[in-house]
PDB file of C-alpha atoms in Angstrom:
ATOM      1  CA  UNK A  23      -0.100   0.026  -0.015  1.00 57.00           C
ATOM      2  CA  UNK A  24       3.010   2.410   0.812  1.00 55.00           C
ATOM      3  CA  UNK A  25       4.030   1.574  -2.484  1.00 55.00           C
ATOM      4  CA  UNK A  26       0.923   2.401  -4.072  1.00 58.00           C
ATOM      5  CA  UNK A  27       1.190   5.833  -2.531  1.00 58.00           C
ATOM      6  CA  UNK A  28       4.462   6.616  -3.556  1.00 57.00           C
ATOM      7  CA  UNK A  29       3.504   5.962  -7.217  1.00 61.00           C
ATOM      8  CA  UNK A  30       0.194   7.969  -6.670  1.00 69.00           C
ATOM      9  CA  UNK A  31      -1.685   4.927  -7.575  1.00 76.00           C
ATOM     10  CA  UNK A  32      -4.022   5.392  -4.124  1.00 90.00           C
ATOM     11  CA  UNK A  33      -4.491   9.213  -2.637  1.00 95.00           C
ATOM     12  CA  UNK A  34      -3.578  10.519   0.547  1.00 96.00           C
ATOM     13  CA  UNK A  35      -7.027  10.650   1.946  1.00 97.00           C
ATOM     14  CA  UNK A  36      -7.666   6.363   1.150  1.00 96.00           C
ATOM     15  CA  UNK A  37      -4.050   5.479   2.547  1.00 96.00           C
ATOM     16  CA  UNK A  38      -4.847   7.440   5.858  1.00 97.00           C
ATOM     17  CA  UNK A  39      -8.137   5.640   6.028  1.00 97.00           C
ATOM     18  CA  UNK A  40      -6.297   2.594   5.181  1.00 96.00           C
ATOM     19  CA  UNK A  41      -4.063   3.269   7.886  1.00 97.00           C
ATOM     20  CA  UNK A  42      -6.806   3.823  10.581  1.00 97.00           C
ATOM     21  CA  UNK A  43      -8.814   0.671   9.732  1.00 96.00           C
ATOM     22  CA  UNK A  44      -5.759  -1.404  10.392  1.00 96.00           C
ATOM     23  CA  UNK A  45      -5.635   0.727  13.162  1.00 94.00           C
ATOM     24  CA  UNK A  46      -8.838  -0.508  14.952  1.00 92.00           C
ATOM     25  CA  UNK A  47      -9.906   3.118  13.821  1.00 95.00           C
ATOM     26  CA  UNK A  48     -13.687   2.907  12.617  1.00 95.00           C
ATOM     27  CA  UNK A  49     -16.859   5.593  11.660  1.00 96.00           C
ATOM     28  CA  UNK A  50     -18.684   3.199  13.718  1.00 94.00           C
ATOM     29  CA  UNK A  51     -16.481   3.771  17.063  1.00 92.00           C
ATOM     30  CA  UNK A  52     -17.080   7.740  18.340  1.00 92.00           C
ATOM     31  CA  UNK A  53     -14.079   6.560  20.951  1.00 90.00           C
ATOM     32  CA  UNK A  54     -11.821   5.144  17.998  1.00 92.00           C
ATOM     33  CA  UNK A  55     -13.105   7.365  15.034  1.00 96.00           C
ATOM     34  CA  UNK A  56     -10.757   7.854  11.892  1.00 98.00           C
ATOM     35  CA  UNK A  57      -8.044  10.921  12.522  1.00 98.00           C
ATOM     36  CA  UNK A  58      -6.408  12.791  10.084  1.00 98.00           C
ATOM     37  CA  UNK A  59      -4.075  15.672  10.407  1.00 98.00           C
ATOM     38  CA  UNK A  60      -4.663  19.414  10.332  1.00 98.00           C
ATOM     39  CA  UNK A  61      -2.552  19.907   7.016  1.00 98.00           C
ATOM     40  CA  UNK A  62      -2.634  23.838   6.446  1.00 98.00           C
ATOM     41  CA  UNK A  63      -1.113  26.573   9.571  1.00 98.00           C
ATOM     42  CA  UNK A  64      -2.833  29.043   6.868  1.00 98.00           C
ATOM     43  CA  UNK A  65      -6.892  30.370   8.054  1.00 98.00           C
ATOM     44  CA  UNK A  66      -6.314  33.760   7.131  1.00 97.00           C
ATOM     45  CA  UNK A  67      -4.752  34.268   3.579  1.00 97.00           C
ATOM     46  CA  UNK A  68      -7.293  35.622   1.008  1.00 97.00           C
ATOM     47  CA  UNK A  69      -5.840  32.767  -1.373  1.00 97.00           C
ATOM     48  CA  UNK A  70      -4.644  29.618  -0.519  1.00 97.00           C
ATOM     49  CA  UNK A  71      -1.005  29.466  -1.976  1.00 97.00           C
ATOM     50  CA  UNK A  72      -0.105  25.227  -2.064  1.00 97.00           C
ATOM     51  CA  UNK A  73       3.216  25.900  -3.624  1.00 96.00           C
ATOM     52  CA  UNK A  74       4.276  27.580  -0.694  1.00 97.00           C
ATOM     53  CA  UNK A  75       5.921  25.278   2.250  1.00 97.00           C
ATOM     54  CA  UNK A  76       4.653  28.136   4.872  1.00 96.00           C
ATOM     55  CA  UNK A  77       1.044  27.181   4.192  1.00 98.00           C
ATOM     56  CA  UNK A  78       1.498  24.025   5.653  1.00 98.00           C
ATOM     57  CA  UNK A  79       1.493  22.598   9.376  1.00 98.00           C
ATOM     58  CA  UNK A  80       4.541  21.209   9.982  1.00 98.00           C
ATOM     59  CA  UNK A  81       3.553  17.621   9.760  1.00 98.00           C
ATOM     60  CA  UNK A  82       6.892  16.406  11.720  1.00 97.00           C
ATOM     61  CA  UNK A  83       5.904  17.314  15.099  1.00 98.00           C
ATOM     62  CA  UNK A  84       2.371  16.681  16.738  1.00 98.00           C
ATOM     63  CA  UNK A  85       0.341  19.398  17.661  1.00 98.00           C
ATOM     64  CA  UNK A  86       1.733  20.347  21.185  1.00 97.00           C
ATOM     65  CA  UNK A  87       5.064  21.205  19.280  1.00 97.00           C
ATOM     66  CA  UNK A  88       3.786  23.595  16.508  1.00 97.00           C
ATOM     67  CA  UNK A  89       5.719  26.244  17.995  1.00 97.00           C
ATOM     68  CA  UNK A  90       8.210  26.669  20.282  1.00 96.00           C
ATOM     69  CA  UNK A  91       7.073  28.274  22.986  1.00 96.00           C
ATOM     70  CA  UNK A  92       4.373  25.915  23.620  1.00 96.00           C
ATOM     71  CA  UNK A  93       7.017  22.644  22.841  1.00 97.00           C
ATOM     72  CA  UNK A  94       9.348  23.844  25.890  1.00 96.00           C
ATOM     73  CA  UNK A  95       6.045  24.096  27.937  1.00 95.00           C
ATOM     74  CA  UNK A  96       5.167  20.867  26.789  1.00 95.00           C
ATOM     75  CA  UNK A  97       8.981  19.863  27.710  1.00 94.00           C
ATOM     76  CA  UNK A  98       8.976  21.601  30.669  1.00 92.00           C
ATOM     77  CA  UNK A  99       5.675  19.793  31.974  1.00 89.00           C
ATOM     78  CA  UNK A 100       6.906  16.050  31.293  1.00 91.00           C
ATOM     79  CA  UNK A 101      10.453  16.945  33.242  1.00 89.00           C
ATOM     80  CA  UNK A 102       8.357  18.266  36.235  1.00 84.00           C
ATOM     81  CA  UNK A 103       5.559  15.722  36.319  1.00 73.00           C
ATOM     82  CA  UNK A 104       2.906  18.354  37.604  1.00 56.00           C
ATOM     83  CA  UNK A 105       1.584  17.059  41.070  1.00 55.00           C
ATOM     84  CA  UNK A 106      -1.997  16.213  39.964  1.00 56.00           C
ATOM     85  CA  UNK A 107      -0.275  13.652  37.293  1.00 55.00           C
ATOM     86  CA  UNK A 108       0.107  10.061  38.242  1.00 62.00           C
ATOM     87  CA  UNK A 109       2.524   9.016  35.321  1.00 77.00           C
ATOM     88  CA  UNK A 110       5.290  11.320  33.200  1.00 85.00           C
ATOM     89  CA  UNK A 111       3.892  12.315  30.294  1.00 91.00           C
ATOM     90  CA  UNK A 112       3.285  15.603  27.952  1.00 94.00           C
ATOM     91  CA  UNK A 113       0.374  15.342  27.356  1.00 93.00           C
ATOM     92  CA  UNK A 114      -2.775  14.776  29.367  1.00 86.00           C
ATOM     93  CA  UNK A 115      -5.644  15.639  26.535  1.00 89.00           C
ATOM     94  CA  UNK A 116      -5.565  13.577  23.279  1.00 93.00           C
ATOM     95  CA  UNK A 117      -5.629  14.571  19.726  1.00 96.00           C
ATOM     96  CA  UNK A 118      -8.768  12.487  19.085  1.00 95.00           C
ATOM     97  CA  UNK A 119     -12.212  11.806  21.126  1.00 92.00           C
ATOM     98  CA  UNK A 120     -15.491  10.649  21.406  1.00 92.00           C
ATOM     99  CA  UNK A 121     -15.990  14.695  22.684  1.00 92.00           C
ATOM    100  CA  UNK A 122     -14.178  15.938  20.251  1.00 95.00           C
ATOM    101  CA  UNK A 123     -15.786  13.962  16.873  1.00 96.00           C
ATOM    102  CA  UNK A 124     -18.840  14.909  18.053  1.00 95.00           C
ATOM    103  CA  UNK A 125     -17.934  18.494  18.487  1.00 95.00           C
ATOM    104  CA  UNK A 126     -16.773  18.666  14.909  1.00 97.00           C
ATOM    105  CA  UNK A 127     -19.482  17.199  13.591  1.00 97.00           C
ATOM    106  CA  UNK A 128     -22.596  18.182  16.152  1.00 96.00           C
ATOM    107  CA  UNK A 129     -24.403  20.329  13.474  1.00 96.00           C
ATOM    108  CA  UNK A 130     -25.605  16.987  11.793  1.00 96.00           C
ATOM    109  CA  UNK A 131     -26.929  14.128  13.389  1.00 94.00           C
ATOM    110  CA  UNK A 132     -26.833  11.721  14.917  1.00 94.00           C
ATOM    111  CA  UNK A 133     -23.671  13.640  16.248  1.00 95.00           C
ATOM    112  CA  UNK A 134     -25.997  16.018  17.641  1.00 94.00           C
ATOM    113  CA  UNK A 135     -27.623  13.891  20.285  1.00 94.00           C
ATOM    114  CA  UNK A 136     -24.629  12.563  20.736  1.00 92.00           C
ATOM    115  CA  UNK A 137     -22.552  15.550  21.694  1.00 92.00           C
ATOM    116  CA  UNK A 138     -25.445  16.698  23.990  1.00 92.00           C
ATOM    117  CA  UNK A 139     -25.414  13.054  25.858  1.00 91.00           C
ATOM    118  CA  UNK A 140     -21.834  13.462  26.333  1.00 88.00           C
ATOM    119  CA  UNK A 141     -22.521  17.064  27.783  1.00 87.00           C
ATOM    120  CA  UNK A 142     -25.317  15.764  29.881  1.00 86.00           C
ATOM    121  CA  UNK A 143     -28.152  16.428  27.935  1.00 87.00           C
ATOM    122  CA  UNK A 144     -27.422  20.210  25.744  1.00 86.00           C
ATOM    123  CA  UNK A 145     -25.007  21.970  24.033  1.00 87.00           C
ATOM    124  CA  UNK A 146     -21.543  23.593  25.611  1.00 84.00           C
ATOM    125  CA  UNK A 147     -21.789  27.063  26.434  1.00 86.00           C
ATOM    126  CA  UNK A 148     -20.949  28.941  23.175  1.00 85.00           C
ATOM    127  CA  UNK A 149     -17.483  29.960  23.568  1.00 87.00           C
ATOM    128  CA  UNK A 150     -16.135  26.143  23.642  1.00 89.00           C
ATOM    129  CA  UNK A 151     -18.322  25.364  20.637  1.00 93.00           C
ATOM    130  CA  UNK A 152     -16.854  24.232  17.060  1.00 95.00           C
ATOM    131  CA  UNK A 153     -17.451  27.660  15.688  1.00 95.00           C
ATOM    132  CA  UNK A 154     -14.302  28.751  13.510  1.00 96.00           C
ATOM    133  CA  UNK A 155     -11.797  26.602  11.547  1.00 98.00           C
ATOM    134  CA  UNK A 156      -8.993  29.355  12.412  1.00 97.00           C
ATOM    135  CA  UNK A 157      -9.892  29.603  15.712  1.00 96.00           C
ATOM    136  CA  UNK A 158      -9.879  25.887  16.189  1.00 97.00           C
ATOM    137  CA  UNK A 159      -6.794  25.692  14.752  1.00 98.00           C
ATOM    138  CA  UNK A 160      -5.393  28.717  16.652  1.00 97.00           C
ATOM    139  CA  UNK A 161      -6.238  26.369  19.568  1.00 97.00           C
ATOM    140  CA  UNK A 162      -4.996  23.651  19.460  1.00 97.00           C
ATOM    141  CA  UNK A 163      -1.856  24.266  17.902  1.00 97.00           C
ATOM    142  CA  UNK A 164      -0.891  27.685  19.788  1.00 96.00           C
ATOM    143  CA  UNK A 165      -2.608  29.106  22.435  1.00 95.00           C
ATOM    144  CA  UNK A 166      -4.423  26.444  24.871  1.00 95.00           C
ATOM    145  CA  UNK A 167      -2.799  23.622  26.550  1.00 94.00           C
ATOM    146  CA  UNK A 168      -5.103  21.082  27.136  1.00 93.00           C
ATOM    147  CA  UNK A 169      -6.042  20.882  23.703  1.00 96.00           C
ATOM    148  CA  UNK A 170      -4.039  18.909  21.302  1.00 97.00           C
ATOM    149  CA  UNK A 171      -6.809  17.581  18.871  1.00 97.00           C
ATOM    150  CA  UNK A 172      -6.721  16.692  15.217  1.00 98.00           C
ATOM    151  CA  UNK A 173      -9.368  16.774  12.573  1.00 98.00           C
ATOM    152  CA  UNK A 174     -11.622  13.950  11.585  1.00 98.00           C
ATOM    153  CA  UNK A 175     -12.057  12.781   7.373  1.00 98.00           C
ATOM    154  CA  UNK A 176     -14.781  14.571   7.172  1.00 98.00           C
ATOM    155  CA  UNK A 177     -12.989  18.323   6.944  1.00 98.00           C
ATOM    156  CA  UNK A 178     -11.618  16.748   3.401  1.00 98.00           C
ATOM    157  CA  UNK A 179     -14.557  15.381   1.807  1.00 98.00           C
ATOM    158  CA  UNK A 180     -18.198  16.250   3.639  1.00 98.00           C
ATOM    159  CA  UNK A 181     -19.078  20.653   2.843  1.00 98.00           C
ATOM    160  CA  UNK A 182     -22.500  19.718   5.414  1.00 97.00           C
ATOM    161  CA  UNK A 183     -20.983  19.133   8.009  1.00 98.00           C
ATOM    162  CA  UNK A 184     -20.132  23.072   8.529  1.00 98.00           C
ATOM    163  CA  UNK A 185     -23.745  24.004   7.943  1.00 97.00           C
ATOM    164  CA  UNK A 186     -25.914  24.695  10.361  1.00 96.00           C
ATOM    165  CA  UNK A 187     -28.890  23.428   7.876  1.00 96.00           C
ATOM    166  CA  UNK A 188     -30.884  21.811  10.911  1.00 94.00           C
ATOM    167  CA  UNK A 189     -30.753  25.590  12.582  1.00 94.00           C
ATOM    168  CA  UNK A 190     -30.152  23.985  15.456  1.00 93.00           C
ATOM    169  CA  UNK A 191     -29.817  27.167  18.588  1.00 92.00           C
ATOM    170  CA  UNK A 192     -26.449  26.511  19.312  1.00 91.00           C
ATOM    171  CA  UNK A 193     -26.265  29.904  21.641  1.00 90.00           C
ATOM    172  CA  UNK A 194     -24.598  33.056  21.462  1.00 92.00           C
ATOM    173  CA  UNK A 195     -20.826  33.824  22.461  1.00 90.00           C
ATOM    174  CA  UNK A 196     -19.457  36.149  24.520  1.00 90.00           C
ATOM    175  CA  UNK A 197     -19.000  38.949  21.756  1.00 89.00           C
ATOM    176  CA  UNK A 198     -22.540  38.348  21.156  1.00 88.00           C
ATOM    177  CA  UNK A 199     -22.019  36.545  17.728  1.00 88.00           C
ATOM    178  CA  UNK A 200     -24.944  33.668  17.500  1.00 91.00           C
ATOM    179  CA  UNK A 201     -23.082  30.719  16.401  1.00 93.00           C
ATOM    180  CA  UNK A 202     -24.471  29.434  13.095  1.00 94.00           C
ATOM    181  CA  UNK A 203     -22.665  27.699  10.416  1.00 96.00           C
ATOM    182  CA  UNK A 204     -18.895  27.321  10.989  1.00 97.00           C
ATOM    183  CA  UNK A 205     -16.627  30.329  10.343  1.00 97.00           C
ATOM    184  CA  UNK A 206     -14.268  29.419   7.316  1.00 98.00           C
ATOM    185  CA  UNK A 207     -10.669  30.970   6.414  1.00 98.00           C
ATOM    186  CA  UNK A 208     -10.730  34.269   4.018  1.00 98.00           C
ATOM    187  CA  UNK A 209      -9.941  31.953   0.911  1.00 98.00           C
ATOM    188  CA  UNK A 210     -13.096  29.769   0.882  1.00 98.00           C
ATOM    189  CA  UNK A 211     -14.935  33.181   0.224  1.00 97.00           C
ATOM    190  CA  UNK A 212     -17.661  31.721   2.630  1.00 96.00           C
ATOM    191  CA  UNK A 213     -18.812  28.688   0.697  1.00 98.00           C
ATOM    192  CA  UNK A 214     -18.245  25.173   2.461  1.00 98.00           C
ATOM    193  CA  UNK A 215     -18.001  24.050  -0.882  1.00 98.00           C
ATOM    194  CA  UNK A 216     -14.652  25.548  -1.924  1.00 98.00           C
ATOM    195  CA  UNK A 217     -12.961  24.761   1.645  1.00 98.00           C
ATOM    196  CA  UNK A 218     -13.801  20.716   1.222  1.00 98.00           C
ATOM    197  CA  UNK A 219     -12.433  21.217  -2.140  1.00 98.00           C
ATOM    198  CA  UNK A 220      -9.070  23.380  -1.478  1.00 98.00           C
ATOM    199  CA  UNK A 221      -8.628  21.313   1.625  1.00 98.00           C
ATOM    200  CA  UNK A 222      -8.998  18.248   0.017  1.00 98.00           C
ATOM    201  CA  UNK A 223      -6.524  19.766  -2.780  1.00 98.00           C
ATOM    202  CA  UNK A 224      -3.244  20.790   0.329  1.00 98.00           C
ATOM    203  CA  UNK A 225      -3.995  17.011   1.527  1.00 98.00           C
ATOM    204  CA  UNK A 226      -3.415  15.583  -1.624  1.00 97.00           C
ATOM    205  CA  UNK A 227      -0.328  18.657  -2.519  1.00 96.00           C
ATOM    206  CA  UNK A 228       3.158  17.816  -2.994  1.00 95.00           C
ATOM    207  CA  UNK A 229       4.188  18.739  -0.288  1.00 96.00           C
ATOM    208  CA  UNK A 230       1.840  17.018   1.928  1.00 97.00           C
ATOM    209  CA  UNK A 231       2.462  13.556  -0.030  1.00 95.00           C
ATOM    210  CA  UNK A 232       6.856  14.303   1.031  1.00 95.00           C
ATOM    211  CA  UNK A 233       5.801  15.252   4.829  1.00 96.00           C
ATOM    212  CA  UNK A 234       2.549  13.016   5.570  1.00 96.00           C
ATOM    213  CA  UNK A 235       4.468  10.037   6.431  1.00 95.00           C
ATOM    214  CA  UNK A 236       6.546  11.801   9.564  1.00 97.00           C
ATOM    215  CA  UNK A 237       2.762  12.729  10.979  1.00 98.00           C
ATOM    216  CA  UNK A 238       1.792   8.780  10.117  1.00 97.00           C
ATOM    217  CA  UNK A 239       5.330   7.427  12.451  1.00 97.00           C
ATOM    218  CA  UNK A 240       3.915   9.923  15.402  1.00 97.00           C
ATOM    219  CA  UNK A 241       0.432   8.856  15.619  1.00 97.00           C
ATOM    220  CA  UNK A 242       0.783   5.077  14.279  1.00 96.00           C
ATOM    221  CA  UNK A 243       4.014   4.515  14.056  1.00 95.00           C
ATOM    222  CA  UNK A 244       7.539   4.001  16.025  1.00 95.00           C
ATOM    223  CA  UNK A 245       7.269   7.310  17.097  1.00 96.00           C
ATOM    224  CA  UNK A 246       3.752   6.797  19.160  1.00 94.00           C
ATOM    225  CA  UNK A 247       5.959   5.304  22.456  1.00 91.00           C
ATOM    226  CA  UNK A 248       8.667   5.062  24.184  1.00 91.00           C
ATOM    227  CA  UNK A 249      11.743   6.481  23.839  1.00 94.00           C
ATOM    228  CA  UNK A 250      11.100   8.055  20.019  1.00 96.00           C
ATOM    229  CA  UNK A 251       8.286   9.583  21.396  1.00 96.00           C
ATOM    230  CA  UNK A 252       9.665  11.287  24.108  1.00 95.00           C
ATOM    231  CA  UNK A 253      12.146  12.775  21.919  1.00 96.00           C
ATOM    232  CA  UNK A 254       9.369  13.752  19.786  1.00 97.00           C
ATOM    233  CA  UNK A 255       7.427  15.271  22.463  1.00 97.00           C
ATOM    234  CA  UNK A 256       4.536  12.908  21.718  1.00 97.00           C
ATOM    235  CA  UNK A 257       3.773  11.051  25.229  1.00 95.00           C
ATOM    236  CA  UNK A 258       0.402  10.653  26.365  1.00 93.00           C
ATOM    237  CA  UNK A 259      -1.107  10.150  29.925  1.00 86.00           C
ATOM    238  CA  UNK A 260      -0.666   6.139  29.928  1.00 84.00           C
ATOM    239  CA  UNK A 261      -4.608   5.721  30.606  1.00 82.00           C
ATOM    240  CA  UNK A 262      -4.508   6.500  26.816  1.00 86.00           C
ATOM    241  CA  UNK A 263      -2.597   3.603  25.123  1.00 84.00           C
ATOM    242  CA  UNK A 264      -5.445   1.042  26.342  1.00 69.00           C
ATOM    243  CA  UNK A 265      -3.812  -1.614  24.292  1.00 62.00           C
ATOM    244  CA  UNK A 266      -0.656  -1.710  26.516  1.00 62.00           C
ATOM    245  CA  UNK A 267      -2.377  -1.689  29.550  1.00 62.00           C
ATOM    246  CA  UNK A 268      -3.493  -5.095  30.796  1.00 63.00           C
ATOM    247  CA  UNK A 269      -6.928  -4.931  32.585  1.00 65.00           C
ATOM    248  CA  UNK A 270      -6.953  -8.627  33.445  1.00 67.00           C
ATOM    249  CA  UNK A 271      -4.304  -7.814  35.816  1.00 69.00           C
ATOM    250  CA  UNK A 272      -5.919  -5.364  37.467  1.00 72.00           C
ATOM    251  CA  UNK A 273      -7.740  -6.541  40.762  1.00 72.00           C
ATOM    252  CA  UNK A 274      -9.384  -3.581  42.064  1.00 75.00           C
ATOM    253  CA  UNK A 275     -12.875  -2.676  40.034  1.00 77.00           C
ATOM    254  CA  UNK A 276     -12.900   0.940  40.790  1.00 77.00           C
ATOM    255  CA  UNK A 277      -9.530   1.204  39.396  1.00 72.00           C
ATOM    256  CA  UNK A 278     -10.329  -0.760  36.350  1.00 71.00           C
ATOM    257  CA  UNK A 279     -13.534   1.594  36.079  1.00 74.00           C
ATOM    258  CA  UNK A 280     -11.642   4.343  36.047  1.00 73.00           C
ATOM    259  CA  UNK A 281      -9.456   3.162  33.503  1.00 72.00           C
ATOM    260  CA  UNK A 282     -12.130   2.266  31.662  1.00 71.00           C
ATOM    261  CA  UNK A 283     -14.175   6.098  31.488  1.00 71.00           C
ATOM    262  CA  UNK A 284     -11.158   7.556  31.312  1.00 70.00           C
ATOM    263  CA  UNK A 285      -9.930   5.790  27.789  1.00 68.00           C
ATOM    264  CA  UNK A 286     -14.071   6.247  27.185  1.00 66.00           C
ATOM    265  CA  UNK A 287     -14.167  10.570  27.915  1.00 68.00           C
ATOM    266  CA  UNK A 288     -10.661  11.690  26.753  1.00 73.00           C
ATOM    267  CA  UNK A 289      -9.467   9.218  23.847  1.00 78.00           C
ATOM    268  CA  UNK A 290      -7.184   6.395  22.764  1.00 86.00           C
ATOM    269  CA  UNK A 291      -3.814   5.635  20.786  1.00 91.00           C
ATOM    270  CA  UNK A 292      -4.354   3.691  17.375  1.00 92.00           C
ATOM    271  CA  UNK A 293      -3.306   0.504  17.342  1.00 90.00           C
ATOM    272  CA  UNK A 294       0.474   0.329  16.097  1.00 90.00           C
ATOM    273  CA  UNK A 295       1.145  -0.298  12.382  1.00 87.00           C
TER     274      UNK A 295
END
């Protein structure tokens, strides 16, 4: 399959779906939903230049290390082992979870009901809802130390998830903005179809094709755990490594329940492929 990718016999999208499937990720499981990378870093320009390397996210680094300042903060956390942590790691949150998936796709059923169920029966505070691609990128790549989320496959083929076609009352932000359709980058001209078209072109671009293997190493490969993950600033709380934990050896039912609940709510590292 990798040789087919090199020969351009399959698309980057298809290759990522193939890897997700091998790693146990499925559309049928929100807790192990297919995970896709942020591929762009330009959500402010009027036009999108896919020939400029600066247009793209650094695929060799996890979301927590996209800026030097943020990377150093997570390294410091790893070295200090905060008192409220039970284990040494860079990240206490995950890049893919049921709530992340449902929040991205909240404008479509059945994700709307799933999101509300996970939130205790109602929508979240409007300012925390997914409302802007640009602000979500800035949060996940730079501003929010508890946000390292990646994307779902829908960002590359499904414009409908960006539209509040069902007219759900998602609330009003503190600045007075009423939540409706997702706010798109200037280069999309307010058109979800154009956003998806350009975003998919970015995924299939020469730059991403040349660097995608770096991201795959982080998520599915040898930099997923161990010393290579530490060096890459890519370690997560041990509970996220579900397949590495032998729950059968844990006799205390409360501890076992806590671990399972943690994985259910906060995410799970894909199986290594």
